[in-house]
Coordinates of N, CA and C in Angstrom, one line a residue:
M1 N 20.3 4.2 1.2 CA 18.7 4.2 0.9 C 17.8 2.6 1.4
I2 N 17.2 3.2 1.9 CA 16.4 1.8 2.5 C 16.0 0.9 1.4
R3 N 16.4 -0.9 2.1 CA 16.2 -2.1 0.9 C 14.8 -2.7 1.1
V4 N 13.9 -2.7 0.3 CA 12.9 -2.2 0.5 C 12.0 -4.2 -0.2
L5 N 12.0 -5.3 0.2 CA 11.2 -7.0 -0.7 C 10.1 -6.7 -0.3
V6 N 9.3 -6.6 -1.7 CA 8.5 -6.3 -2.2 C 8.0 -8.5 -2.2
V7 N 6.4 -8.6 -0.9 CA 6.3 -10.2 -0.7 C 4.7 -9.5 -1.5
E8 N 4.6 -10.2 -1.9 CA 3.1 -10.2 -3.1 C 2.4 -11.5 -4.1
D9 N 1.5 -12.0 -3.5 CA 0.5 -13.0 -4.8 C 0.7 -12.6 -5.8
D10 N -0.2 -11.7 -6.4 CA -0.6 -11.0 -7.2 C 0.3 -10.2 -8.3
P11 N 1.0 -11.3 -8.9 CA 2.2 -10.3 -9.5 C 1.8 -8.3 -10.5
V12 N 0.9 -8.0 -11.0 CA -0.3 -6.9 -10.9 C 0.8 -5.9 -10.2
A13 N -0.1 -7.1 -8.6 CA -0.2 -6.0 -7.2 C 1.1 -5.3 -7.3
A14 N 1.6 -6.4 -7.2 CA 3.3 -6.7 -7.1 C 4.2 -5.8 -7.6
E15 N 3.8 -5.8 -8.7 CA 4.8 -5.3 -9.7 C 4.0 -3.0 -9.0
A16 N 2.8 -3.0 -8.8 CA 2.5 -1.8 -8.4 C 3.7 -1.2 -7.4
H17 N 2.8 -2.4 -5.8 CA 4.2 -1.7 -5.2 C 5.5 -1.4 -5.2
R18 N 5.9 -2.3 -6.5 CA 7.4 -2.6 -6.2 C 7.5 -0.7 -7.0
T19 N 6.6 -0.4 -8.1 CA 7.0 0.9 -8.8 C 6.4 2.2 -7.8
Y20 N 5.8 2.1 -6.8 CA 5.2 3.1 -5.6 C 6.6 2.7 -5.0
V21 N 7.2 2.2 -4.8 CA 8.0 2.1 -3.4 C 9.1 2.9 -4.0
E22 N 9.4 3.1 -5.4 CA 10.7 3.7 -5.9 C 10.6 4.7 -6.5
R23 N 9.0 5.5 -6.4 CA 8.8 6.4 -6.3 C 9.2 7.0 -5.7
V24 N 10.1 6.5 -3.9 CA 9.6 7.3 -2.6 C 11.3 7.7 -2.9
A25 N 11.9 8.7 -2.5 CA 13.1 8.9 -2.4 C 13.4 8.3 -1.2
G26 N 15.1 7.9 -1.8 CA 15.8 7.2 0.1 C 15.4 5.6 0.3
F27 N 13.8 4.9 -0.6 CA 13.8 3.9 -1.0 C 13.6 2.8 -1.7
T28 N 14.5 1.8 -1.6 CA 14.7 1.1 -3.0 C 14.3 -0.4 -3.1
V29 N 14.0 -1.2 -4.4 CA 14.1 -2.7 -4.5 C 14.6 -2.7 -4.0
A30 N 15.2 -4.2 -2.9 CA 15.7 -5.1 -2.9 C 15.2 -6.3 -3.5
G31 N 14.0 -6.6 -3.6 CA 13.0 -7.5 -4.6 C 12.4 -7.8 -3.9
V32 N 11.3 -8.7 -5.2 CA 10.3 -8.8 -5.3 C 9.8 -10.3 -4.9
V33 N 8.7 -10.4 -4.0 CA 9.1 -12.4 -4.7 C 7.2 -12.5 -4.2
H34 N 6.8 -13.6 -4.6 CA 5.4 -14.2 -4.0 C 4.6 -15.2 -3.6
S35 N 5.7 -15.4 -2.5 CA 5.3 -16.6 -1.1 C 6.4 -16.4 -0.1
G36 N 5.4 -17.0 0.7 CA 6.2 -16.9 2.0 C 7.1 -17.6 1.8
A37 N 7.7 -18.6 1.7 CA 8.5 -19.6 1.6 C 10.2 -18.9 0.7
D38 N 10.0 -18.2 -0.4 CA 10.5 -17.3 -0.4 C 11.1 -16.6 0.0
A39 N 10.1 -15.0 0.5 CA 10.5 -14.4 1.2 C 11.0 -14.9 2.3
L40 N 11.8 -15.4 3.5 CA 12.3 -16.0 4.2 C 14.1 -16.6 3.5
R41 N 14.0 -16.8 2.2 CA 15.5 -18.1 1.5 C 15.8 -16.1 0.7
F42 N 14.6 -15.4 0.7 CA 15.7 -14.0 0.3 C 15.7 -13.2 1.2
C43 N 15.1 -13.5 2.4 CA 16.0 -12.8 4.0 C 17.1 -13.4 4.5
E44 N 17.5 -14.6 4.1 CA 19.1 -14.8 4.1 C 19.8 -14.7 3.2
R45 N 19.4 -14.4 2.1 CA 21.2 -14.8 1.1 C 21.1 -13.0 0.6
T46 N 20.1 -11.7 1.5 CA 20.3 -10.5 1.3 C 19.8 -9.5 2.0
Q47 N 20.2 -8.5 2.0 CA 20.9 -7.8 3.1 C 18.6 -7.0 3.1
V48 N 17.8 -6.8 3.7 CA 17.3 -6.1 3.9 C 16.5 -5.0 4.6
D49 N 16.1 -3.9 4.5 CA 15.6 -2.8 5.5 C 14.0 -3.3 6.1
V50 N 13.5 -3.5 5.5 CA 12.4 -3.8 6.0 C 11.1 -4.3 4.9
V51 N 10.3 -4.7 5.1 CA 9.5 -6.6 4.7 C 8.4 -5.3 4.3
L52 N 7.6 -5.0 2.8 CA 6.3 -5.1 2.5 C 6.0 -6.4 2.7
L53 N 5.2 -6.7 3.0 CA 4.1 -7.2 3.3 C 3.0 -8.0 3.3
D54 N 2.5 -8.5 2.1 CA 0.7 -9.5 2.0 C 0.7 -10.8 2.9
F55 N -0.6 -10.4 3.6 CA -1.1 -11.6 4.7 C -1.0 -13.0 3.9
Y56 N -2.0 -12.9 3.0 CA -2.2 -13.8 2.1 C -1.7 -14.4 0.8
L57 N -0.9 -15.5 1.5 CA 0.2 -15.3 0.4 C -0.4 -17.1 0.0
P58 N 0.2 -17.5 -0.7 CA -0.7 -19.0 -2.0 C 0.6 -20.6 -1.0
D59 N 1.1 -19.9 0.5 CA 2.1 -20.4 0.7 C 1.4 -20.8 2.0
T60 N 0.6 -19.6 3.1 CA 1.8 -20.1 4.7 C 1.1 -18.2 4.9
H61 N 0.3 -17.9 5.9 CA 0.1 -16.7 6.6 C 1.1 -15.8 6.8
G62 N 0.7 -14.9 6.6 CA 1.7 -13.2 6.8 C 2.8 -13.0 7.6
L63 N 1.6 -13.9 8.8 CA 2.0 -13.4 10.9 C 2.8 -14.7 10.3
T64 N 3.2 -15.9 9.8 CA 3.6 -16.7 10.2 C 4.7 -16.5 9.4
V65 N 4.7 -15.4 7.9 CA 6.0 -15.3 7.7 C 6.3 -14.6 8.7
C66 N 6.3 -13.3 9.9 CA 7.4 -12.8 10.6 C 7.3 -13.0 11.7
R67 N 7.0 -14.4 12.0 CA 7.5 -14.7 12.9 C 8.9 -15.5 12.8
A68 N 8.5 -16.3 12.1 CA 10.0 -17.1 10.8 C 10.8 -16.0 11.2
L69 N 10.5 -14.6 10.4 CA 11.5 -13.9 10.9 C 11.9 -13.8 12.0
R70 N 11.5 -13.2 13.3 CA 12.2 -13.0 14.9 C 13.0 -13.7 14.9
A71 N 12.1 -15.6 14.6 CA 12.5 -16.4 15.5 C 14.1 -16.8 14.7
G72 N 14.8 -16.6 13.4 CA 15.4 -16.3 12.6 C 17.0 -15.3 13.1
G73 N 16.0 -14.3 14.0 CA 17.2 -13.0 14.9 C 17.2 -12.0 13.2
R74 N 16.0 -12.5 13.1 CA 16.8 -11.3 11.6 C 16.6 -9.8 11.9
D75 N 16.8 -9.0 11.6 CA 17.1 -8.0 11.9 C 16.8 -6.8 10.8
V76 N 15.2 -6.9 10.3 CA 14.1 -6.9 9.6 C 13.0 -6.2 9.9
D77 N 12.3 -4.1 9.7 CA 11.1 -4.8 10.0 C 10.0 -5.1 8.7
V78 N 9.1 -4.9 8.8 CA 8.0 -5.1 8.5 C 6.8 -4.1 8.7
I79 N 6.4 -4.2 7.3 CA 5.6 -3.3 7.2 C 4.0 -3.7 7.1
A80 N 3.1 -4.4 6.9 CA 2.0 -4.9 6.4 C 0.9 -4.6 5.3
V81 N 1.1 -4.8 4.4 CA 0.4 -4.6 3.2 C -0.8 -5.5 3.2
T82 N -2.0 -5.4 2.6 CA -3.5 -6.0 3.6 C -4.4 -5.5 3.7
S83 N -5.6 -7.4 3.0 CA -6.6 -6.9 2.9 C -8.0 -6.9 4.3
A84 N -6.8 -7.5 5.3 CA -6.9 -8.2 7.0 C -7.7 -7.3 7.6
R85 N -9.1 -6.9 7.5 CA -9.4 -6.3 9.1 C -9.9 -6.4 9.3
D86 N -9.7 -8.3 10.3 CA -9.6 -8.6 11.5 C -9.3 -7.7 13.1
L87 N -10.2 -7.8 13.6 CA -9.3 -7.3 14.9 C -8.1 -8.1 15.1
A88 N -8.5 -9.7 15.1 CA -8.0 -10.3 16.3 C -6.8 -10.3 15.3
V89 N -6.6 -10.0 14.1 CA -5.7 -10.0 12.8 C -4.1 -8.4 13.3
I90 N -5.0 -7.7 13.3 CA -4.7 -6.7 13.9 C -3.5 -6.2 15.3
R91 N -4.3 -7.1 15.8 CA -3.7 -7.3 17.3 C -1.9 -8.4 17.4
T92 N -2.0 -9.6 16.7 CA -1.2 -10.4 16.5 C 0.1 -9.3 15.5
A93 N -0.5 -8.9 14.6 CA 0.7 -8.3 13.7 C 1.3 -6.8 15.1
V94 N 0.4 -6.3 16.0 CA 0.9 -6.3 16.8 C 2.3 -6.6 18.3
A95 N 1.8 -7.7 17.9 CA 2.7 -8.5 18.6 C 3.4 -9.7 18.4
V96 N 3.6 -9.6 16.4 CA 4.8 -9.9 16.3 C 6.0 -8.4 16.3
G97 N 5.5 -7.2 16.4 CA 6.2 -6.4 15.5 C 6.2 -6.3 14.3
I98 N 5.1 -5.6 13.7 CA 5.2 -5.0 12.5 C 4.2 -3.7 12.9
V99 N 5.5 -2.8 12.0 CA 6.0 -1.5 12.8 C 4.7 -0.1 11.5
Q100 N 3.5 -1.0 10.4 CA 2.8 0.0 10.3 C 2.1 -0.3 9.9
Y101 N 0.9 -0.6 9.5 CA -0.5 -2.1 9.1 C -0.5 -0.7 8.3
L102 N -0.6 -1.4 6.8 CA -1.7 -0.3 5.4 C -2.8 -1.1 5.4
L103 N -3.6 -0.9 5.1 CA -4.6 -1.9 4.0 C -5.5 -1.3 2.8
K104 N -5.4 -2.4 1.9 CA -5.3 -2.2 0.6 C -7.3 -2.0 0.0
P105 N -7.9 -1.4 -0.6 CA -6.7 -0.6 -1.1 C -6.6 0.4 -1.0
F106 N -5.6 0.9 -1.2 CA -4.7 2.7 -0.7 C -4.6 3.6 -2.4
T107 N -4.1 3.7 -2.6 CA -3.2 5.1 -2.7 C -2.2 4.7 -2.5
F108 N -1.0 6.2 -3.3 CA 0.1 5.4 -3.8 C 0.8 7.1 -2.1
A109 N 0.0 7.8 -2.1 CA 0.2 8.7 -1.4 C -0.2 8.3 -0.4
S110 N -1.3 6.9 0.4 CA -0.9 7.2 1.4 C 0.2 6.3 1.2
L111 N 1.1 4.5 0.8 CA 1.9 4.0 0.5 C 3.4 4.5 1.2
R112 N 3.2 6.3 0.5 CA 3.9 6.9 1.4 C 4.9 7.9 2.0
D113 N 3.7 8.0 2.5 CA 3.0 8.3 4.1 C 3.7 7.7 5.0
K114 N 3.5 6.0 4.7 CA 3.6 5.0 5.4 C 5.7 4.8 6.1
L115 N 5.8 4.8 4.3 CA 7.6 4.6 4.0 C 7.9 6.3 5.1
V116 N 7.7 7.1 4.8 CA 7.8 8.1 5.4 C 8.4 8.2 6.5
R117 N 7.7 7.8 7.1 CA 7.0 8.0 8.4 C 8.1 6.6 9.3
Y118 N 8.0 5.8 8.3 CA 9.6 4.1 8.3 C 10.8 5.3 8.5
A119 N 11.0 6.5 7.2 CA 12.5 6.8 6.9 C 12.4 7.3 8.1
R120 N 11.2 8.2 8.8 CA 12.1 9.1 10.2 C 12.3 8.8 11.4
F121 N 11.7 7.0 11.5 CA 11.7 6.4 12.8 C 13.3 5.8 12.6
R122 N 13.4 4.9 11.9 CA 15.2 4.3 11.2 C 16.0 6.0 11.9
E123 N 15.6 7.6 11.4 CA 16.9 8.0 11.6 C 16.4 8.6 12.8
Q124 N 15.9 8.5 13.6 CA 15.9 8.5 15.5 C 15.6 7.4 16.1
A125 N 16.5 6.6 15.2 CA 16.5 5.1 16.2 C 18.1 4.7 15.9
V126 N 19.1 5.4 14.7 CA 19.9 4.9 14.3 C 20.7 4.6 16.1
G127 N 22.3 4.3 15.3 CA 23.0 3.7 16.2 C 22.8 3.6 17.6
S128 N 23.1 3.7 18.3 CA 23.1 2.8 20.0 C 23.5 4.2 20.9
G129 N 23.5 3.8 22.2 CA 23.1 4.9 23.2 C 22.1 5.0 24.0
E130 N 21.5 5.6 24.8 CA 20.2 5.5 25.4 C 19.3 6.7 24.8
V131 N 17.7 6.8 25.3 CA 17.7 8.3 25.7 C 17.4 9.5 26.8
S132 N 16.9 9.8 26.2 CA 17.1 11.1 27.3 C 16.5 11.2 28.5
G133 N 14.6 10.6 27.9 CA 13.6 10.2 29.1 C 12.2 9.8 28.4
Q134 N 11.3 10.0 29.4 CA 10.6 9.2 28.1 C 10.1 9.8 26.7
A135 N 10.1 11.6 26.9 CA 9.7 12.2 26.2 C 9.9 11.9 24.9
D136 N 11.7 11.3 24.5 CA 12.6 11.0 23.5 C 12.1 10.1 22.9
V137 N 11.8 8.4 23.7 CA 10.6 7.7 23.3 C 9.4 8.1 23.1
D138 N 8.2 8.3 23.4 CA 7.7 9.5 23.2 C 7.4 10.3 21.4
G139 N 8.0 10.2 21.0 CA 8.5 11.0 20.2 C 9.6 10.3 19.1
M140 N 9.5 9.0 19.6 CA 10.1 8.5 18.6 C 8.8 7.2 17.7
L141 N 8.7 6.9 19.0 CA 7.3 6.0 18.4 C 5.9 7.4 17.6
A142 N 5.5 8.2 17.5 CA 4.8 8.8 17.4 C 4.9 9.1 16.4
T143 N 6.3 9.2 15.3 CA 6.3 9.1 14.4 C 6.1 8.4 13.6
L144 N 5.6 6.7 13.9 CA 5.4 5.8 13.3 C 3.6 6.2 12.9
R145 N 2.9 6.6 14.5 CA 1.2 6.5 14.3 C 1.2 7.5 14.9
T146 N 1.5 8.9 13.8 CA 1.2 9.9 13.6 C -0.2 9.4 12.3
P147 N -1.6 10.8 12.9 CA -2.1 10.8 11.6 C -1.6 10.3 10.2
D148 N -2.8 10.4 9.8 CA -2.1 10.4 8.3 C -2.5 11.6 7.5
R149 N -2.2 12.0 6.8 CA -2.1 13.2 6.5 C -1.7 13.0 5.3
H150 N -2.5 12.2 4.4 CA -2.3 12.7 3.5 C -3.9 11.2 2.8
A151 N -4.5 11.8 3.7 CA -5.9 10.9 4.2 C -6.7 11.7 2.6
L152 N -8.0 10.7 2.7 CA -9.0 10.9 2.4 C -9.3 12.0 2.2
P153 N -9.7 13.4 0.3 CA -10.3 14.8 0.5 C -11.3 14.9 1.2
K154 N -11.9 16.2 1.8 CA -13.0 16.1 2.9 C -14.2 15.4 1.3
G155 N -15.2 15.0 1.3 CA -16.2 14.2 1.7 C -16.2 12.6 0.7
M156 N -14.4 12.8 1.0 CA -14.9 11.0 -0.3 C -14.4 9.6 1.6
S157 N -15.5 8.9 1.2 CA -15.6 8.2 2.5 C -14.2 6.4 1.7
G158 N -14.1 6.2 2.6 CA -13.1 4.4 1.9 C -13.6 3.5 1.7
E159 N -14.6 3.9 2.0 CA -16.3 2.6 1.8 C -16.5 2.6 0.5
T160 N -16.7 4.0 0.0 CA -17.4 4.6 -1.2 C -15.8 3.9 -2.6
L161 N -15.3 4.6 -2.0 CA -13.7 4.1 -2.3 C -14.1 2.9 -3.0
Q162 N -13.6 2.1 -2.0 CA -13.4 1.0 -1.8 C -14.6 0.4 -3.3
V163 N -15.5 0.9 -3.2 CA -16.8 0.0 -4.3 C -16.0 0.1 -4.8
V164 N -15.5 1.4 -5.6 CA -15.3 1.9 -6.8 C -13.9 1.7 -7.1
T165 N -13.3 1.7 -6.4 CA -11.6 0.3 -7.4 C -12.3 -0.7 -7.7
G166 N -13.3 -2.2 -6.6 CA -13.7 -3.3 -7.0 C -14.7 -3.0 -8.5
V167 N -15.2 -2.8 -9.0 CA -15.5 -2.3 -10.0 C -15.6 -1.7 -11.2
L168 N -14.1 -0.9 -10.8 CA -13.0 -0.5 -12.0 C -12.0 -1.6 -11.6
A169 N -11.8 -2.6 -10.5 CA -11.0 -3.4 -11.4 C -11.2 -4.4 -12.1
S170 N -13.2 -4.9 -12.3 CA -13.6 -5.5 -13.2 C -14.3 -5.1 -14.5
A171 N -12.9 -3.8 -14.3 CA -13.9 -3.4 -16.0 C -12.5 -3.2 -17.4
A172 N -12.2 -4.1 -17.0 CA -11.0 -5.0 -18.4 C -11.5 -4.3 -19.5
D173 N -13.0 -3.6 -20.0 CA -12.3 -2.5 -21.3 C -12.7 -1.3 -20.8
G174 N -13.0 -0.7 -19.3 CA -12.9 0.5 -19.4 C -13.9 0.5 -18.0
L175 N -14.2 1.4 -18.3 CA -15.4 2.4 -17.3 C -15.4 3.6 -17.6
S176 N -16.2 4.2 -18.2 CA -16.8 6.5 -17.9 C -17.7 5.9 -16.0
A177 N -17.4 7.1 -16.5 CA -18.3 7.5 -14.6 C -19.6 7.6 -14.6
A178 N -20.5 7.2 -15.5 CA -22.3 6.6 -15.9 C -21.9 5.5 -15.4
A179 N -21.4 5.5 -15.8 CA -20.9 2.7 -16.5 C -21.0 3.1 -14.0
A180 N -19.4 3.7 -14.4 CA -19.9 3.8 -12.3 C -20.9 3.9 -11.8
A181 N -21.6 5.3 -12.5 CA -22.8 5.0 -11.6 C -23.5 4.1 -10.8
D182 N -23.8 3.5 -12.4 CA -24.9 2.7 -12.6 C -24.3 1.2 -11.4
L183 N -23.2 0.7 -12.0 CA -22.8 0.0 -11.2 C -22.9 -0.2 -9.6
T184 N -22.3 1.2 -9.1 CA -22.4 0.9 -7.8 C -23.7 2.6 -7.0
G185 N -24.0 2.9 -7.8 CA -25.5 3.2 -7.1 C -24.7 4.8 -6.6
V186 N -23.9 5.2 -6.7 CA -24.4 6.7 -6.5 C -24.0 7.8 -8.1
S187 N -24.3 9.0 -7.1 CA -24.1 10.0 -8.5 C -23.2 9.7 -9.7
R188 N -23.8 10.5 -10.8 CA -21.7 10.0 -12.1 C -21.2 11.0 -11.7
V189 N -21.7 12.4 -10.8 CA -20.6 14.0 -10.4 C -20.2 12.2 -9.3
T190 N -20.4 11.8 -8.7 CA -19.5 11.4 -7.3 C -18.9 10.0 -8.5
A191 N -19.8 10.0 -8.6 CA -18.1 9.1 -9.5 C -16.7 9.4 -10.6
R192 N -17.6 10.5 -10.9 CA -16.4 10.8 -11.2 C -15.2 11.3 -11.0
R193 N -15.2 11.8 -9.7 CA -13.8 11.8 -8.4 C -13.8 10.7 -7.7
Y194 N -14.2 10.0 -7.7 CA -13.8 8.4 -7.0 C -13.1 8.6 -8.6
L195 N -13.4 8.1 -10.3 CA -12.3 7.6 -10.7 C -11.6 8.5 -10.9
E196 N -11.6 9.8 -10.5 CA -10.1 11.1 -10.9 C -9.4 10.9 -9.4
Y197 N -9.3 10.7 -8.2 CA -9.0 10.4 -7.5 C -8.3 9.6 -7.9
L198 N -8.9 8.5 -8.5 CA -7.9 6.7 -8.8 C -6.5 6.7 -9.5
A199 N -7.5 8.7 -10.4 CA -6.1 8.3 -11.3 C -5.5 9.2 -11.7
E200 N -5.8 10.3 -10.1 CA -4.9 11.6 -9.8 C -3.8 10.8 -9.3
N201 N -4.2 9.4 -8.2 CA -3.4 9.2 -6.8 C -2.4 7.4 -7.9
G202 N -2.2 6.8 -9.0 CA -1.6 6.4 -9.6 C -2.3 4.1 -10.3
L203 N -3.0 5.0 -9.3 CA -4.3 3.2 -9.1 C -5.2 3.4 -10.7
A204 N -5.1 4.2 -11.7 CA -5.7 4.3 -12.6 C -5.8 4.9 -13.6
D205 N -5.7 4.4 -15.0 CA -5.5 5.1 -16.3 C -7.9 5.9 -16.6
R206 N -6.6 7.0 -17.0 CA -7.7 8.5 -17.7 C -7.5 8.1 -19.2
R207 N -8.6 7.4 -20.3 CA -8.0 7.9 -21.4 C -9.7 8.2 -22.2
P208 N -9.3 8.6 -23.4 CA -10.1 8.8 -24.3 C -11.2 7.5 -25.1
H209 N -12.9 7.9 -24.8 CA -12.4 7.2 -27.1 C -13.3 7.1 -26.7
Y210 N -13.3 6.4 -28.0 CA -14.2 7.8 -29.3 C -16.0 6.5 -29.2
G211 N -15.9 7.2 -29.8 CA -17.7 6.9 -30.6 C -17.2 7.1 -31.8
Q212 N -19.2 6.6 -32.4 CA -19.1 7.2 -33.6 C -20.2 8.6 -33.6
V213 N -20.7 9.3 -32.7 CA -20.4 11.0 -32.7 C -20.5 11.2 -31.6
G214 N -20.6 12.6 -31.9 CA -19.7 13.2 -30.5 C -19.0 13.0 -30.0
R215 N -18.5 14.2 -29.1 CA -17.2 14.1 -28.2 C -16.3 12.7 -27.6
P216 N -15.0 12.4 -27.9 CA -14.5 11.4 -26.6 C -15.9 11.1 -24.9
E217 N -15.5 10.2 -24.9 CA -16.1 9.7 -23.8 C -15.0 9.6 -22.3
V218 N -14.5 10.2 -21.5 CA -13.8 9.8 -21.4 C -13.8 7.6 -20.6
R219 N -12.5 7.7 -20.6 CA -12.9 6.0 -19.8 C -11.3 5.8 -19.1
F220 N -12.6 5.4 -17.8 CA -10.8 4.8 -16.7 C -10.5 3.6 -17.1
Y221 N -9.4 2.8 -16.2 CA -9.3 2.4 -16.3 C -8.0 1.0 -15.2
P222 N -8.7 -0.4 -15.4 CA -7.5 -0.4 -13.9 C -5.9 -0.6 -14.8
R223 N -5.1 -0.6 -13.1 CA -4.1 -0.6 -13.4 C -3.5 -1.3 -12.9

């Protein structure tokens, strides 16, 4: 089993990430922490294979955590799970050896894809010895970098998904497709499609809401 440490300051998001990881065959969650200092302490006393690392932590930046792991000689890989879209941050992430970079918000399928490709990379890189040539090196790296097979369905955009996810996150009492359409400016059909997508990927709950008359209205609730 590949042992994962989840580092995320938001307890709700941390629990969601833990649940997602546990759903992927071959992976187990070694622990969940909410700060950079706790992450470093955990890695000192517990064997961890890969860290699922948020960048915006309450005590430090995720890149600082990654540098500290490297400086301490920790043999652990890092997958960034962050909303950071700054190109300078992404370049630094590559420079300090982060193996995967996953932008929030994301679906279970997207995280699963990153983890599965990481597991394949580990299988190819296990043990010692040498590769036979450049093709083997290229093949190993391509395992991590190939396009996401779980991209959004045709006709859906990441920008609209982010907007819908944002308004849903603020809807403690749930959100109907009509309400989502009013808040985002998209059509009711489009809003429902994105809400259904979030529900199908474990990022939202779908429940009937019973009014005074007529059929119950379907509402979506943030997880």
